[in-house]
GROMACS .gro file of C-alpha atoms in nm:
model
  239
    1MET     CA    1   9.269  -5.862  -2.448
    2LYS     CA    2   9.068  -5.716  -2.159
    3TYR     CA    3   8.888  -5.384  -2.194
    4GLU     CA    4   8.714  -5.145  -1.956
    5GLU     CA    5   8.401  -4.953  -2.057
    6LEU     CA    6   8.433  -4.579  -1.992
    7GLY     CA    7   8.080  -4.487  -2.103
    8GLY     CA    8   7.964  -4.302  -2.408
    9GLY     CA    9   8.081  -4.585  -2.628
   10PHE     CA   10   8.447  -4.548  -2.524
   11ILE     CA   11   8.662  -4.834  -2.403
   12LYS     CA   12   9.026  -4.867  -2.298
   13LYS     CA   13   9.264  -5.155  -2.258
   14ARG     CA   14   9.293  -5.282  -1.901
   15GLU     CA   15   9.619  -5.456  -1.973
   16LYS     CA   16   9.932  -5.272  -1.868
   17ARG     CA   17  10.207  -5.245  -2.130
   18VAL     CA   18  10.577  -5.197  -2.061
   19VAL     CA   19  10.844  -5.137  -2.323
   20GLY     CA   20  11.203  -5.257  -2.332
   21LEU     CA   21  11.434  -5.088  -2.585
   22PHE     CA   22  11.759  -5.251  -2.699
   23ILE     CA   23  11.981  -5.068  -2.949
   24ASP     CA   24  12.279  -5.221  -3.126
   25GLY     CA   25  12.487  -4.904  -3.141
   26THR     CA   26  12.748  -5.063  -3.366
   27GLY     CA   27  12.487  -5.167  -3.622
   28LEU     CA   28  12.317  -4.827  -3.601
   29ASP     CA   29  12.648  -4.646  -3.652
   30ARG     CA   30  12.739  -4.856  -3.956
   31ALA     CA   31  12.399  -4.799  -4.118
   32THR     CA   32  12.397  -4.422  -4.063
   33ARG     CA   33  12.754  -4.392  -4.192
   34ARG     CA   34  12.644  -4.559  -4.516
   35ILE     CA   35  12.376  -4.298  -4.572
   36ASN     CA   36  12.590  -4.017  -4.427
   37ARG     CA   37  12.339  -3.896  -4.168
   38LYS     CA   38  12.345  -3.854  -3.790
   39VAL     CA   39  12.073  -3.972  -3.554
   40ASP     CA   40  11.910  -3.763  -3.285
   41MET     CA   41  11.910  -4.029  -3.014
   42SER     CA   42  11.626  -3.879  -2.811
   43ALA     CA   43  11.408  -3.857  -3.122
   44LEU     CA   44  11.494  -4.215  -3.214
   45VAL     CA   45  11.387  -4.340  -2.870
   46ARG     CA   46  11.055  -4.154  -2.893
   47GLY     CA   47  10.993  -4.272  -3.247
   48VAL     CA   48  11.050  -4.646  -3.207
   49THR     CA   49  10.862  -4.663  -2.875
   50SER     CA   50  10.558  -4.464  -3.000
   51GLY     CA   51  10.629  -4.200  -2.737
   52LEU     CA   52  10.604  -4.445  -2.446
   53ASN     CA   53  10.866  -4.426  -2.171
   54PRO     CA   54  11.062  -4.755  -2.182
   55VAL     CA   55  11.120  -4.922  -1.845
   56ILE     CA   56  11.455  -5.046  -1.976
   57ALA     CA   57  11.651  -4.871  -2.251
   58ARG     CA   58  11.999  -4.997  -2.335
   59TYR     CA   59  12.253  -4.899  -2.599
   60TYR     CA   60  12.524  -5.156  -2.677
   61THR     CA   61  12.846  -5.062  -2.854
   62LEU     CA   62  13.214  -5.139  -2.908
   63ILE     CA   63  13.484  -4.891  -2.807
   64PRO     CA   64  13.854  -4.864  -2.897
   65TYR     CA   65  14.112  -5.033  -2.677
   66GLU     CA   66  14.271  -4.696  -2.601
   67ASP     CA   67  14.057  -4.429  -2.436
   68ASP     CA   68  13.928  -4.168  -2.680
   69SER     CA   69  13.790  -3.831  -2.565
   70ARG     CA   70  13.563  -3.806  -2.869
   71GLN     CA   71  13.420  -4.150  -2.797
   72ARG     CA   72  13.356  -4.054  -2.435
   73ALA     CA   73  13.181  -3.733  -2.543
   74PHE     CA   74  12.957  -3.934  -2.776
   75LEU     CA   75  12.872  -4.190  -2.506
   76ASP     CA   76  12.792  -3.908  -2.264
   77ALA     CA   77  12.544  -3.771  -2.519
   78VAL     CA   78  12.383  -4.114  -2.559
   79ALA     CA   79  12.347  -4.145  -2.182
   80ARG     CA   80  12.188  -3.799  -2.163
   81ALA     CA   81  11.922  -3.927  -2.405
   82GLY     CA   82  11.810  -4.161  -2.127
   83LEU     CA   83  11.990  -4.476  -2.238
   84SER     CA   84  12.206  -4.708  -2.030
   85VAL     CA   85  12.525  -4.759  -2.230
   86ILE     CA   86  12.681  -5.107  -2.234
   87VAL     CA   87  13.031  -5.116  -2.382
   88LYS     CA   88  13.286  -5.377  -2.483
   89ARG     CA   89  13.644  -5.286  -2.558
   90LEU     CA   90  13.805  -5.389  -2.885
   91PRO     CA   91  14.138  -5.576  -2.870
   92PRO     CA   92  14.468  -5.388  -2.911
   93LYS     CA   93  14.602  -5.324  -3.260
   94GLY     CA   94  14.766  -5.630  -3.407
   95ILE     CA   95  14.545  -5.876  -3.221
   96THR     CA   96  14.276  -6.043  -3.428
   97ARG     CA   97  13.975  -6.136  -3.218
   98GLN     CA   98  13.608  -6.119  -3.301
   99VAL     CA   99  13.419  -5.896  -3.056
  100SER     CA  100  13.047  -5.820  -3.055
  101VAL     CA  101  12.769  -5.714  -2.821
  102ASP     CA  102  12.532  -5.989  -2.935
  103LEU     CA  103  12.563  -6.194  -2.616
  104GLU     CA  104  12.480  -5.899  -2.392
  105MET     CA  105  12.183  -5.798  -2.607
  106ALA     CA  106  12.050  -6.154  -2.629
  107SER     CA  107  12.075  -6.206  -2.252
  108ASP     CA  108  11.894  -5.883  -2.173
  109ILE     CA  109  11.618  -5.946  -2.429
  110VAL     CA  110  11.546  -6.291  -2.288
  111ALA     CA  111  11.562  -6.162  -1.929
  112PHE     CA  112  11.315  -5.885  -2.009
  113SER     CA  113  11.080  -6.123  -2.191
  114LEU     CA  114  11.075  -6.345  -1.878
  115GLY     CA  115  10.966  -6.054  -1.662
  116LEU     CA  116  11.293  -5.946  -1.501
  117SER     CA  117  11.335  -5.576  -1.429
  118SER     CA  118  11.681  -5.590  -1.269
  119PHE     CA  119  11.975  -5.600  -1.513
  120SER     CA  120  12.347  -5.649  -1.482
  121LYS     CA  121  12.565  -5.338  -1.453
  122GLU     CA  122  12.864  -5.523  -1.597
  123ASN     CA  123  13.037  -5.308  -1.862
  124GLU     CA  124  12.792  -5.021  -1.810
  125TYR     CA  125  12.942  -4.687  -1.905
  126MET     CA  126  12.934  -4.409  -1.645
  127PRO     CA  127  12.872  -4.062  -1.795
  128ALA     CA  128  13.102  -3.771  -1.715
  129ASP     CA  129  12.839  -3.598  -1.501
  130HIS     CA  130  12.762  -3.909  -1.295
  131PRO     CA  131  12.802  -3.834  -0.921
  132LEU     CA  132  13.060  -4.110  -0.875
  133ARG     CA  133  13.278  -3.980  -1.156
  134VAL     CA  134  13.250  -3.624  -1.029
  135ALA     CA  135  13.336  -3.731  -0.675
  136ALA     CA  136  13.629  -3.952  -0.775
  137PRO     CA  137  13.770  -3.828  -1.108
  138SER     CA  138  14.095  -4.019  -1.061
  139ALA     CA  139  13.927  -4.354  -1.005
  140VAL     CA  140  13.845  -4.610  -1.268
  141VAL     CA  141  13.474  -4.548  -1.296
  142ALA     CA  142  13.372  -4.720  -1.620
  143ASN     CA  143  13.370  -5.097  -1.659
  144PHE     CA  144  13.519  -5.106  -2.008
  145GLY     CA  145  13.552  -5.485  -2.002
  146ARG     CA  146  13.837  -5.466  -1.748
  147LYS     CA  147  13.800  -5.615  -1.404
  148GLN     CA  148  13.821  -5.366  -1.120
  149ALA     CA  149  13.975  -5.444  -0.785
  150ALA     CA  150  13.720  -5.572  -0.536
  151SER     CA  151  13.631  -5.303  -0.283
  152GLN     CA  152  13.411  -5.528  -0.071
  153PRO     CA  153  13.473  -5.864   0.094
  154GLU     CA  154  13.379  -6.169  -0.107
  155ARG     CA  155  13.025  -6.292  -0.052
  156HIS     CA  156  12.897  -6.645  -0.099
  157GLU     CA  157  12.530  -6.653  -0.190
  158SER     CA  158  12.320  -6.956  -0.118
  159ALA     CA  159  12.130  -7.135  -0.390
  160GLU     CA  160  11.803  -6.986  -0.263
  161PRO     CA  161  11.764  -6.605  -0.266
  162GLN     CA  162  11.762  -6.448   0.078
  163GLU     CA  163  11.471  -6.227   0.178
  164GLY     CA  164  11.548  -5.865   0.103
  165SER     CA  165  11.849  -5.941  -0.118
  166PRO     CA  166  11.874  -5.776  -0.464
  167ARG     CA  167  11.828  -6.116  -0.629
  168ASP     CA  168  11.519  -6.184  -0.418
  169LYS     CA  169  11.370  -5.846  -0.509
  170ALA     CA  170  11.439  -5.907  -0.879
  171LEU     CA  171  11.258  -6.241  -0.865
  172LEU     CA  172  10.963  -6.090  -0.682
  173SER     CA  173  10.948  -5.811  -0.938
  174ARG     CA  174  10.951  -6.066  -1.217
  175ASP     CA  175  10.665  -6.264  -1.064
  176ALA     CA  176  10.461  -5.946  -1.015
  177ASP     CA  177  10.509  -5.845  -1.380
  178LEU     CA  178  10.419  -6.173  -1.547
  179SER     CA  179  10.065  -6.048  -1.619
  180VAL     CA  180  10.194  -5.733  -1.790
  181GLN     CA  181  10.215  -5.716  -2.170
  182ARG     CA  182  10.583  -5.671  -2.246
  183SER     CA  183  10.687  -5.502  -2.570
  184ILE     CA  184  11.041  -5.543  -2.699
  185VAL     CA  185  11.194  -5.306  -2.954
  186VAL     CA  186  11.537  -5.381  -3.100
  187VAL     CA  187  11.719  -5.133  -3.322
  188CYS     CA  188  11.962  -5.245  -3.593
  189PRO     CA  189  12.015  -5.596  -3.451
  190SER     CA  190  12.255  -5.842  -3.611
  191ARG     CA  191  12.124  -6.170  -3.748
  192GLU     CA  192  12.245  -6.347  -3.430
  193ILE     CA  193  11.968  -6.168  -3.238
  194SER     CA  194  11.699  -6.340  -3.446
  195TYR     CA  195  11.694  -6.644  -3.213
  196PRO     CA  196  11.641  -6.461  -2.879
  197LEU     CA  197  11.396  -6.225  -3.049
  198GLY     CA  198  11.199  -6.522  -3.181
  199MET     CA  199  11.203  -6.675  -2.833
  200ALA     CA  200  11.067  -6.352  -2.685
  201LYS     CA  201  10.783  -6.361  -2.938
  202ASP     CA  202  10.706  -6.723  -2.848
  203LEU     CA  203  10.692  -6.619  -2.481
  204GLY     CA  204  10.411  -6.378  -2.563
  205CYS     CA  205  10.604  -6.053  -2.601
  206ASP     CA  206  10.512  -5.797  -2.862
  207THR     CA  207  10.834  -5.777  -3.065
  208THR     CA  208  10.944  -5.506  -3.306
  209SER     CA  209  11.262  -5.476  -3.511
  210ALA     CA  210  11.366  -5.131  -3.633
  211ASP     CA  211  11.639  -5.097  -3.892
  212PHE     CA  212  11.714  -4.977  -4.244
  213GLY     CA  213  11.541  -5.167  -4.523
  214GLN     CA  214  11.842  -5.175  -4.755
  215PHE     CA  215  12.068  -5.324  -4.487
  216ASN     CA  216  11.845  -5.568  -4.296
  217THR     CA  217  11.844  -5.947  -4.305
  218GLY     CA  218  11.560  -6.192  -4.365
  219ASP     CA  219  11.617  -6.372  -4.034
  220ILE     CA  220  11.539  -6.059  -3.832
  221LEU     CA  221  11.228  -5.987  -4.038
  222LYS     CA  222  11.097  -6.335  -3.963
  223SER     CA  223  11.179  -6.336  -3.592
  224ALA     CA  224  11.001  -6.012  -3.494
  225ALA     CA  225  10.624  -5.966  -3.508
  226LYS     CA  226  10.659  -5.612  -3.649
  227TRP     CA  227  10.919  -5.418  -3.843
  228ILE     CA  228  10.995  -5.046  -3.864
  229ASP     CA  229  11.192  -4.917  -4.162
  230LEU     CA  230  11.401  -4.630  -4.028
  231SER     CA  231  11.487  -4.530  -4.385
  232ASP     CA  232  11.140  -4.375  -4.415
  233SER     CA  233  11.167  -4.165  -4.099
  234GLU     CA  234  11.201  -3.787  -4.121
  235THR     CA  235  11.202  -3.719  -3.746
  236ILE     CA  236  11.502  -3.910  -3.606
  237TRP     CA  237  11.780  -3.712  -3.771
  238ARG     CA  238  12.001  -3.435  -3.641
  239ASP     CA  239  11.998  -3.114  -3.843
   0.00000   0.00000   0.00000
């Protein structure tokens, strides 16, 4: 760790630290239902990130197959807390199919640990007050796992990123950030996240798992460098 002398016996870290926050909303909802309490999402974000402003903050959850106004109101509130909401739609009633957000979480955790700062917008929920939803209320404006009609002509990208393209900018941003200490915080992850979280730790990221002690799994405890027991918190709850 590099330090800079400020004089008078004071020093500060010269290394820049950036935080990525990844919340398994389904796991968080199940845990809080068990203890019959409701989370203040803004307070949770501040608490698990030690007050730092995360450069990426994503909330992953499952939603019913049929649109639900109460669900939309809840997701709007999550988005207002400063979180990007990634959703996957459950299958219709009568169809048995396992659905989870583990793949999306794992991909984003690994991407962040490798220095990427540009993330996929696939299945990202658009809040009610988003300019595009306000401007076009009749349009399909949330990618709830359903493919939208293409509004632009098909593009064929070459194997090498073109200068000025979004992919090129993402790669340049990644290369510029490789010297930055990246901190990853995951909230209520399933045991399937233990592998990508362990990989992030091996890549040099500072990894933290935050969940409820009575509901967690040993695999997650082993994969993250640090653990926060949300059961002990008195500041993350809604009155």
